[in-house]
Amino acid sequence: MKVRRTPDLGAPPSIPEQAHQRVSDLLASGRLHRYREGVTTPGAAARLEIAFAELIGRRYAVCVNSCGSSLYLALICSGVTSGDPVLMGAFTLAPVLGAIANASGRLVPVEITDDLVIDFADLEAKAKASGARHLLVSHMRGHVCDLAELTRICERLDLVLIEDCAHTLGATWSGRPTGSFGDVGCFSFQSAKHINAGEGGILVTDSPEIAARAILHSGSYMLYRQNGTCPPEDVMDVWRDRCANYSLRLSELAAELALAQLAEIPARARDWNSSHDRIAAGLSSVEGVVLPNRPPAEEYVQSSLQFRVPEFSADRMAIFVAACREQGVYVKWFGIAEAEGYTSAPRHWSALPGSPDAKRTQSILDTLCDIRLPLGLTSCDCDQIVAAISSAHAASATKVSP
Ligand SMILES: *Cc1c(COP(=O)(O)O)cnc(C)c1O
């Protein structure tokens, strides 16, 4: 069965009307730069910082030009220096490895479980073996581990916890937002995430020292009082002449776009989750297809969907993925031999310096598939996606391997 009208699974969230006017006012003013000498009214990035800190429930927020930049700043501002081991959940995306490399950290991958979250036993073992003081954990593709337990483990092992929330804006654990558990939380405003500003990122923290350093490193030209959530003067005085300007600040244009979408998160979450839950329910009755378990404490915002076909060999996976795409459903495959688009798995970064492989994670990712869920899918769209995946699965389960 063919999907009749193929929805574009890669379509980003559209930009709300009110943002168009804001952006055109900004363009007319010409004040696109991140700081404004002689201007006293707060700019868009400053207003976004105030709103975002409040949304996540943290004291400080610092807008930067990407989530990758925010992860890099989180690492160096919380003390990572050259050669320091950094623990990292091994199911992640390339810019996370890049942030660690940029900070001159030494990557220590930690395995994940079948449910796609960090494995606490392996975390404990790797923390002890490496002597690492930092953990960077991605709530990859929206899957959140037991954050209450993770914070207890980090306290016990004396680890700085950095949460990569690129896929979890709006998600909570036991009612508390992701990004509010760690020492630092990092979010993305890239088009494929929950807020589409083209490019952009933000970090949140309760630590005045981390916030001060991040503001200065992001390139504040000593105009840091224009930031939305600037730590007290005495803290800024300690750091102001010790932090190099790396020019990583968010542009005003992107900040206006992001600001206009903040209030839409709850409605977007309902839209994404209703598509996700309908497709997940459909796929759960396809024999051979396995979906990760979701604990009741996790309130997810699922703008993509993951499933595994654990019985399939690499050859059969390739046939299956091609068959899905032929039916109009663009399935991504984390087990692919060479990284393609937004896939990333331990074998794809084994050539990076100091990155031993994560065999169990790789074997989980070998049969892991992913589809993106655009906003506005109808129940009919969802059912057609299930039908297409199901028939592609049936066809590739019987087809003789090439
Ligand atoms: C997209 C993404 C990032 C990086 O976001 P950018 O804003 O593109 O730098 C980091 N981590 C994860 C898990 C992501 O999906």
Short mmCIF file of C-alpha atoms and ligand atoms in Angstrom, two decimals:
data_model
loop_
_atom_site.label_atom_id
_atom_site.label_comp_id
_atom_site.label_asym_id
_atom_site.label_seq_id
_atom_site.Cartn_x
_atom_site.Cartn_y
_atom_site.Cartn_z
CA MET A 1 0.00 0.00 0.00
CA LYS A 2 1.35 3.39 -1.00
CA VAL A 3 1.02 6.48 1.15
CA ARG A 4 -1.41 8.58 -0.91
CA ARG A 5 -0.55 12.12 0.01
CA THR A 6 2.92 12.09 1.49
CA PRO A 7 3.32 14.66 4.28
CA ASP A 8 6.74 16.34 4.33
CA LEU A 9 8.15 14.83 7.52
CA GLY A 10 11.02 17.32 7.51
CA ALA A 11 8.79 20.44 7.50
CA PRO A 12 9.92 22.82 10.31
CA PRO A 13 7.44 24.63 12.59
CA SER A 14 6.12 27.71 10.78
CA ILE A 15 6.81 31.20 12.05
CA PRO A 16 3.79 32.81 13.77
CA GLU A 17 2.31 35.91 12.14
CA GLN A 18 3.13 38.21 15.07
CA ALA A 19 6.84 37.47 14.56
CA HIS A 20 6.67 38.80 11.00
CA GLN A 21 5.73 42.27 12.23
CA ARG A 22 8.34 42.21 15.01
CA VAL A 23 11.02 41.19 12.54
CA SER A 24 10.05 43.86 10.06
CA ASP A 25 10.11 46.51 12.82
CA LEU A 26 13.56 45.30 13.79
CA LEU A 27 14.74 45.41 10.19
CA ALA A 28 13.42 48.96 9.87
CA SER A 29 15.36 49.98 13.00
CA GLY A 30 18.58 48.45 11.69
CA ARG A 31 19.54 47.44 15.24
CA LEU A 32 20.43 43.85 14.43
CA HIS A 33 23.63 43.64 16.42
CA ARG A 34 23.74 41.86 19.76
CA TYR A 35 24.59 44.98 21.77
CA ARG A 36 23.36 48.50 21.38
CA GLU A 37 25.52 51.38 22.61
CA GLY A 38 23.48 54.22 24.02
CA VAL A 39 20.18 52.31 23.99
CA THR A 40 18.46 51.57 27.29
CA THR A 41 15.40 49.51 26.31
CA PRO A 42 16.10 45.76 26.45
CA GLY A 43 16.64 44.04 23.12
CA ALA A 44 14.99 40.83 21.94
CA ALA A 45 17.78 38.54 23.21
CA ALA A 46 17.53 40.12 26.67
CA ARG A 47 13.75 39.70 26.74
CA LEU A 48 14.13 36.10 25.60
CA GLU A 49 16.58 35.44 28.45
CA ILE A 50 14.15 36.76 31.06
CA ALA A 51 11.24 34.74 29.66
CA PHE A 52 13.28 31.57 29.22
CA ALA A 53 14.84 31.61 32.70
CA GLU A 54 11.34 31.94 34.12
CA LEU A 55 9.98 29.15 31.91
CA ILE A 56 12.59 26.65 33.09
CA GLY A 57 12.67 28.02 36.63
CA ARG A 58 16.32 29.07 36.78
CA ARG A 59 18.03 32.30 37.80
CA TYR A 60 20.05 32.92 34.65
CA ALA A 61 19.71 32.36 30.90
CA VAL A 62 22.29 33.28 28.26
CA CYS A 63 21.36 33.39 24.55
CA VAL A 64 23.98 32.15 22.08
CA ASN A 65 24.15 31.34 18.39
CA SER A 66 23.57 27.57 18.67
CA CYS A 67 22.98 24.80 21.15
CA GLY A 68 26.47 23.54 20.24
CA SER A 69 27.90 26.88 21.42
CA SER A 70 25.87 26.68 24.63
CA LEU A 71 27.27 23.18 25.33
CA TYR A 72 30.79 24.41 24.68
CA LEU A 73 30.29 27.36 27.05
CA ALA A 74 28.66 25.10 29.66
CA LEU A 75 31.77 22.91 29.62
CA ILE A 76 34.43 25.60 29.82
CA CYS A 77 32.48 27.81 32.24
CA SER A 78 31.98 24.88 34.62
CA GLY A 79 35.70 24.19 34.63
CA VAL A 80 36.65 21.80 31.80
CA THR A 81 40.22 22.48 30.75
CA SER A 82 42.52 20.86 28.23
CA GLY A 83 42.63 17.06 28.44
CA ASP A 84 39.94 16.74 31.14
CA PRO A 85 37.79 13.61 30.76
CA VAL A 86 34.14 14.40 29.97
CA LEU A 87 31.51 11.67 30.36
CA MET A 88 28.97 11.70 27.54
CA GLY A 89 25.88 9.56 26.87
CA ALA A 90 26.88 7.67 23.72
CA PHE A 91 23.55 8.19 21.91
CA THR A 92 23.94 11.78 20.82
CA LEU A 93 24.44 14.10 17.87
CA ALA A 94 27.70 15.26 16.26
CA PRO A 95 27.68 18.84 17.73
CA VAL A 96 27.83 17.36 21.25
CA LEU A 97 31.11 15.61 20.44
CA GLY A 98 32.14 18.86 18.77
CA ALA A 99 31.48 20.86 21.93
CA ILE A 100 33.71 18.52 23.94
CA ALA A 101 36.44 18.68 21.27
CA ASN A 102 36.14 22.48 21.17
CA ALA A 103 36.65 22.58 24.94
CA SER A 104 39.73 20.31 24.48
CA GLY A 105 38.05 17.73 26.70
CA ARG A 106 38.67 14.02 26.40
CA LEU A 107 35.55 12.11 25.45
CA VAL A 108 34.47 9.23 27.71
CA PRO A 109 31.36 7.61 26.19
CA VAL A 110 28.77 6.05 28.52
CA GLU A 111 26.50 3.28 27.22
CA ILE A 112 22.73 3.62 26.88
CA THR A 113 19.93 1.17 27.69
CA ASP A 114 17.44 -0.42 25.25
CA ASP A 115 15.12 2.46 26.21
CA LEU A 116 17.63 4.94 24.71
CA VAL A 117 18.66 6.66 27.95
CA ILE A 118 21.99 6.71 29.75
CA ASP A 119 22.88 3.50 31.64
CA PHE A 120 23.45 4.42 35.31
CA ALA A 121 25.59 1.37 36.08
CA ASP A 122 27.94 2.13 33.20
CA LEU A 123 27.98 5.80 34.20
CA GLU A 124 29.13 4.91 37.67
CA ALA A 125 31.81 2.53 36.36
CA LYS A 126 33.13 5.01 33.76
CA ALA A 127 33.09 7.90 36.25
CA LYS A 128 35.24 5.92 38.66
CA ALA A 129 37.58 4.55 35.97
CA SER A 130 38.14 7.93 34.27
CA GLY A 131 38.13 10.24 37.28
CA ALA A 132 35.92 12.60 35.24
CA ARG A 133 34.33 15.61 36.97
CA HIS A 134 31.82 16.41 34.19
CA LEU A 135 28.87 14.61 32.62
CA LEU A 136 27.18 15.85 29.46
CA VAL A 137 23.93 13.99 28.90
CA SER A 138 21.73 14.44 25.83
CA HIS A 139 18.02 13.76 26.29
CA MET A 140 18.45 12.41 22.81
CA ARG A 141 15.42 12.48 20.52
CA GLY A 142 13.27 13.43 23.53
CA HIS A 143 14.05 10.42 25.75
CA VAL A 144 14.56 11.52 29.36
CA CYS A 145 16.29 9.30 31.93
CA ASP A 146 15.27 9.25 35.61
CA LEU A 147 16.54 12.76 36.35
CA ALA A 148 15.90 12.54 40.08
CA GLU A 149 18.14 9.48 40.25
CA LEU A 150 20.71 11.00 37.88
CA THR A 151 21.11 14.11 40.05
CA ARG A 152 21.61 11.88 43.12
CA ILE A 153 24.29 9.89 41.28
CA CYS A 154 26.04 13.08 40.15
CA GLU A 155 26.01 14.45 43.69
CA ARG A 156 27.42 11.22 45.07
CA LEU A 157 30.15 11.04 42.40
CA ASP A 158 30.80 14.80 42.58
CA LEU A 159 30.02 15.31 38.87
CA VAL A 160 28.99 18.57 37.23
CA LEU A 161 25.84 17.72 35.25
CA ILE A 162 25.18 19.41 31.93
CA GLU A 163 21.81 18.60 30.33
CA ASP A 164 21.52 18.78 26.56
CA CYS A 165 17.83 19.58 26.09
CA ALA A 166 17.93 20.17 22.32
CA HIS A 167 14.93 17.81 21.96
CA THR A 168 13.14 18.37 25.26
CA LEU A 169 11.95 21.98 25.45
CA GLY A 170 8.57 21.61 27.18
CA ALA A 171 9.32 18.15 28.58
CA THR A 172 9.36 17.40 32.31
CA TRP A 173 10.41 14.69 34.77
CA SER A 174 7.99 14.40 37.74
CA GLY A 175 6.57 17.76 36.71
CA ARG A 176 9.91 19.58 36.70
CA PRO A 177 11.29 20.93 33.38
CA THR A 178 14.30 19.31 31.77
CA GLY A 179 17.18 21.76 31.99
CA SER A 180 16.33 22.51 35.64
CA PHE A 181 18.04 19.42 37.09
CA GLY A 182 21.65 19.86 36.01
CA ASP A 183 24.19 22.56 36.86
CA VAL A 184 23.55 23.83 33.33
CA GLY A 185 20.78 23.14 30.81
CA CYS A 186 21.24 23.78 27.08
CA PHE A 187 18.55 24.24 24.42
CA SER A 188 18.46 24.71 20.64
CA PHE A 189 16.46 27.12 18.46
CA GLN A 190 17.53 25.37 15.28
CA SER A 191 14.77 24.71 12.72
CA ALA A 192 14.53 20.98 13.50
CA LYS A 193 13.85 21.60 17.22
CA HIS A 194 10.86 22.82 19.21
CA ILE A 195 11.46 26.51 18.50
CA ASN A 196 12.47 27.46 14.98
CA ALA A 197 14.65 30.57 14.83
CA GLY A 198 16.81 29.16 12.04
CA GLU A 199 19.81 28.97 14.34
CA GLY A 200 20.26 29.67 18.01
CA GLY A 201 20.72 28.27 21.47
CA ILE A 202 20.41 29.18 25.13
CA LEU A 203 21.89 27.96 28.38
CA VAL A 204 20.24 28.16 31.79
CA THR A 205 21.85 27.89 35.21
CA ASP A 206 21.44 28.96 38.83
CA SER A 207 25.18 29.58 39.16
CA PRO A 208 26.15 33.28 38.98
CA GLU A 209 29.76 32.28 38.17
CA ILE A 210 28.79 30.09 35.21
CA ALA A 211 26.34 32.73 33.95
CA ALA A 212 28.93 35.52 34.27
CA ARG A 213 31.59 33.59 32.41
CA ALA A 214 29.15 32.48 29.69
CA ILE A 215 27.96 36.06 29.15
CA LEU A 216 31.51 37.38 28.88
CA HIS A 217 32.74 34.55 26.63
CA SER A 218 29.69 34.90 24.39
CA GLY A 219 31.00 38.34 23.48
CA SER A 220 29.44 41.07 25.58
CA TYR A 221 31.99 43.87 24.98
CA MET A 222 31.51 44.95 28.61
CA LEU A 223 27.89 45.81 27.74
CA TYR A 224 26.73 42.83 29.80
CA ARG A 225 24.24 44.88 31.77
CA GLN A 226 22.11 44.73 28.62
CA ASN A 227 21.75 40.97 29.08
CA GLY A 228 18.37 39.90 30.39
CA THR A 229 19.65 38.04 33.46
CA CYS A 230 23.05 39.42 34.44
CA PRO A 231 24.64 38.28 37.75
CA PRO A 232 25.48 40.91 40.40
CA GLU A 233 28.30 43.41 39.80
CA ASP A 234 30.72 41.79 42.27
CA VAL A 235 30.56 38.51 40.33
CA MET A 236 31.02 40.25 36.98
CA ASP A 237 34.02 42.12 38.43
CA VAL A 238 35.73 38.83 39.27
CA TRP A 239 35.44 37.53 35.70
CA ARG A 240 35.25 40.57 33.40
CA ASP A 241 38.93 40.74 32.52
CA ARG A 242 39.53 36.99 32.56
CA CYS A 243 37.11 35.72 29.89
CA ALA A 244 38.01 35.98 26.21
CA ASN A 245 35.33 37.21 23.78
CA TYR A 246 34.44 34.31 21.49
CA SER A 247 31.61 36.13 19.65
CA LEU A 248 28.94 33.49 20.17
CA ARG A 249 25.97 35.72 20.96
CA LEU A 250 22.53 35.16 19.41
CA SER A 251 21.49 37.72 16.80
CA GLU A 252 18.53 40.00 17.56
CA LEU A 253 16.73 38.69 14.49
CA ALA A 254 16.83 35.08 15.70
CA ALA A 255 15.90 36.23 19.21
CA GLU A 256 12.70 37.92 17.92
CA LEU A 257 11.77 34.73 16.08
CA ALA A 258 12.35 32.56 19.15
CA LEU A 259 10.55 34.94 21.53
CA ALA A 260 7.41 34.87 19.41
CA GLN A 261 7.27 31.06 19.60
CA LEU A 262 7.76 30.52 23.35
CA ALA A 263 4.05 30.73 24.11
CA GLU A 264 3.29 28.16 21.43
CA ILE A 265 5.20 25.33 23.10
CA PRO A 266 2.24 23.78 24.98
CA ALA A 267 0.08 23.70 21.83
CA ARG A 268 2.95 22.31 19.76
CA ALA A 269 3.56 19.66 22.42
CA ARG A 270 -0.06 18.51 22.22
CA ASP A 271 0.12 18.37 18.43
CA TRP A 272 3.42 16.44 18.32
CA ASN A 273 2.41 14.04 21.10
CA SER A 274 -0.94 13.21 19.56
CA SER A 275 0.77 12.23 16.27
CA HIS A 276 3.52 10.41 18.14
CA ASP A 277 1.14 8.44 20.34
CA ARG A 278 -1.11 7.44 17.46
CA ILE A 279 1.80 6.23 15.31
CA ALA A 280 3.46 4.53 18.30
CA ALA A 281 0.22 2.68 19.11
CA GLY A 282 -0.06 1.56 15.47
CA LEU A 283 3.55 0.39 15.28
CA SER A 284 3.37 -1.44 18.60
CA SER A 285 1.08 -3.99 16.98
CA VAL A 286 3.50 -4.67 14.11
CA GLU A 287 5.32 -7.86 15.02
CA GLY A 288 9.08 -7.40 15.08
CA VAL A 289 8.86 -3.64 15.72
CA VAL A 290 9.88 -2.57 19.24
CA LEU A 291 9.24 0.82 20.84
CA PRO A 292 11.16 2.10 23.87
CA ASN A 293 9.36 2.02 27.24
CA ARG A 294 8.33 5.42 28.58
CA PRO A 295 8.21 5.73 32.40
CA PRO A 296 5.15 7.47 33.88
CA ALA A 297 7.25 10.26 35.45
CA GLU A 298 8.40 11.37 32.00
CA GLU A 299 6.21 13.93 30.26
CA TYR A 300 7.74 14.01 26.80
CA VAL A 301 7.37 16.33 23.81
CA GLN A 302 7.95 13.97 20.94
CA SER A 303 8.70 15.81 17.69
CA SER A 304 10.15 12.59 16.33
CA LEU A 305 9.54 8.88 16.84
CA GLN A 306 12.01 6.02 17.37
CA PHE A 307 11.55 2.29 16.93
CA ARG A 308 13.78 -0.73 16.59
CA VAL A 309 13.62 -3.84 14.45
CA PRO A 310 15.94 -5.95 16.62
CA GLU A 311 15.67 -9.14 14.55
CA PHE A 312 16.89 -7.54 11.32
CA SER A 313 20.46 -7.90 10.07
CA ALA A 314 22.25 -4.90 8.56
CA ASP A 315 21.32 -6.10 5.05
CA ARG A 316 17.67 -6.42 5.95
CA MET A 317 17.67 -3.05 7.70
CA ALA A 318 18.97 -1.46 4.49
CA ILE A 319 16.18 -3.12 2.46
CA PHE A 320 13.57 -2.07 5.03
CA VAL A 321 14.70 1.56 5.22
CA ALA A 322 14.75 1.81 1.41
CA ALA A 323 11.25 0.29 1.25
CA CYS A 324 9.89 2.84 3.76
CA ARG A 325 11.39 5.70 1.77
CA GLU A 326 9.94 4.27 -1.44
CA GLN A 327 6.53 4.41 0.22
CA GLY A 328 7.10 8.08 0.95
CA VAL A 329 8.05 7.78 4.64
CA TYR A 330 11.54 9.17 5.18
CA VAL A 331 12.94 6.83 7.80
CA LYS A 332 16.38 7.54 9.24
CA TRP A 333 18.60 4.70 10.37
CA PHE A 334 21.17 5.20 13.11
CA GLY A 335 22.83 1.88 12.23
CA ILE A 336 23.83 3.02 8.76
CA ALA A 337 27.49 2.33 7.95
CA GLU A 338 28.39 5.95 7.18
CA ALA A 339 26.69 8.90 8.86
CA GLU A 340 23.91 10.35 6.70
CA GLY A 341 22.12 13.62 7.49
CA TYR A 342 21.34 13.87 11.20
CA THR A 343 22.35 10.35 12.12
CA SER A 344 25.25 9.80 14.47
CA ALA A 345 26.47 6.66 16.21
CA PRO A 346 29.68 5.59 17.97
CA ARG A 347 31.11 4.03 14.81
CA HIS A 348 30.77 7.37 13.02
CA TRP A 349 33.04 9.15 15.46
CA SER A 350 35.53 6.42 16.26
CA ALA A 351 38.24 8.40 14.44
CA LEU A 352 37.97 11.38 16.81
CA PRO A 353 40.92 11.56 19.21
CA GLY A 354 40.45 9.80 22.54
CA SER A 355 37.04 8.33 21.79
CA PRO A 356 36.93 4.61 22.56
CA ASP A 357 33.84 3.00 21.10
CA ALA A 358 30.63 2.21 22.93
CA LYS A 359 29.82 -1.30 21.70
CA ARG A 360 26.49 -1.83 23.43
CA THR A 361 25.15 1.53 22.30
CA GLN A 362 26.32 0.81 18.77
CA SER A 363 24.51 -2.54 18.77
CA ILE A 364 21.28 -0.85 19.95
CA LEU A 365 21.61 1.85 17.29
CA ASP A 366 22.30 -0.79 14.62
CA THR A 367 18.55 -1.51 14.39
CA LEU A 368 17.24 1.90 15.50
CA CYS A 369 15.05 3.92 13.14
CA ASP A 370 13.68 7.42 13.45
CA ILE A 371 11.06 9.54 11.75
CA ARG A 372 10.53 13.25 12.23
CA LEU A 373 7.00 14.43 13.00
CA PRO A 374 6.04 17.77 11.51
CA LEU A 375 3.27 19.77 13.20
CA GLY A 376 -0.23 19.35 11.83
CA LEU A 377 -0.26 15.66 10.86
CA THR A 378 -3.85 14.38 10.65
CA SER A 379 -4.90 11.02 12.09
CA CYS A 380 -5.19 9.83 8.50
CA ASP A 381 -1.55 10.87 7.86
CA CYS A 382 -0.49 8.99 10.99
CA ASP A 383 -2.36 5.84 9.96
CA GLN A 384 -0.81 5.97 6.50
CA ILE A 385 2.66 6.26 8.01
CA VAL A 386 1.97 3.18 10.15
CA ALA A 387 0.61 1.30 7.11
CA ALA A 388 3.64 2.20 5.01
CA ILE A 389 6.15 1.14 7.68
CA SER A 390 4.20 -2.02 8.36
CA SER A 391 4.05 -3.07 4.71
CA ALA A 392 7.73 -2.18 4.18
CA HIS A 393 8.51 -4.35 7.19
CA ALA A 394 6.49 -7.30 5.88
CA ALA A 395 8.09 -7.00 2.43
CA SER A 396 11.66 -6.83 3.75
CA ALA A 397 11.17 -9.64 6.28
CA THR A 398 10.47 -12.08 3.45
CA LYS A 399 12.63 -10.65 0.67
CA VAL A 400 15.78 -12.64 -0.08
CA SER A 401 18.88 -10.66 0.81
CA PRO A 402 20.87 -9.41 -2.17
C1 LIG B 1 20.45 19.66 17.37
C2 LIG B 1 21.16 19.11 18.53
C3 LIG B 1 22.23 19.78 19.11
C4 LIG B 1 22.85 21.02 18.54
O1 LIG B 1 21.99 22.03 18.26
P1 LIG B 1 22.50 23.27 17.35
O2 LIG B 1 21.62 24.37 17.79
O3 LIG B 1 22.25 22.84 15.93
O4 LIG B 1 23.93 23.48 17.64
C5 LIG B 1 22.79 19.24 20.24
N1 LIG B 1 22.35 18.10 20.77
C6 LIG B 1 21.34 17.39 20.22
C7 LIG B 1 20.90 16.14 20.87
C8 LIG B 1 20.72 17.87 19.08
O5 LIG B 1 19.75 17.17 18.52
#
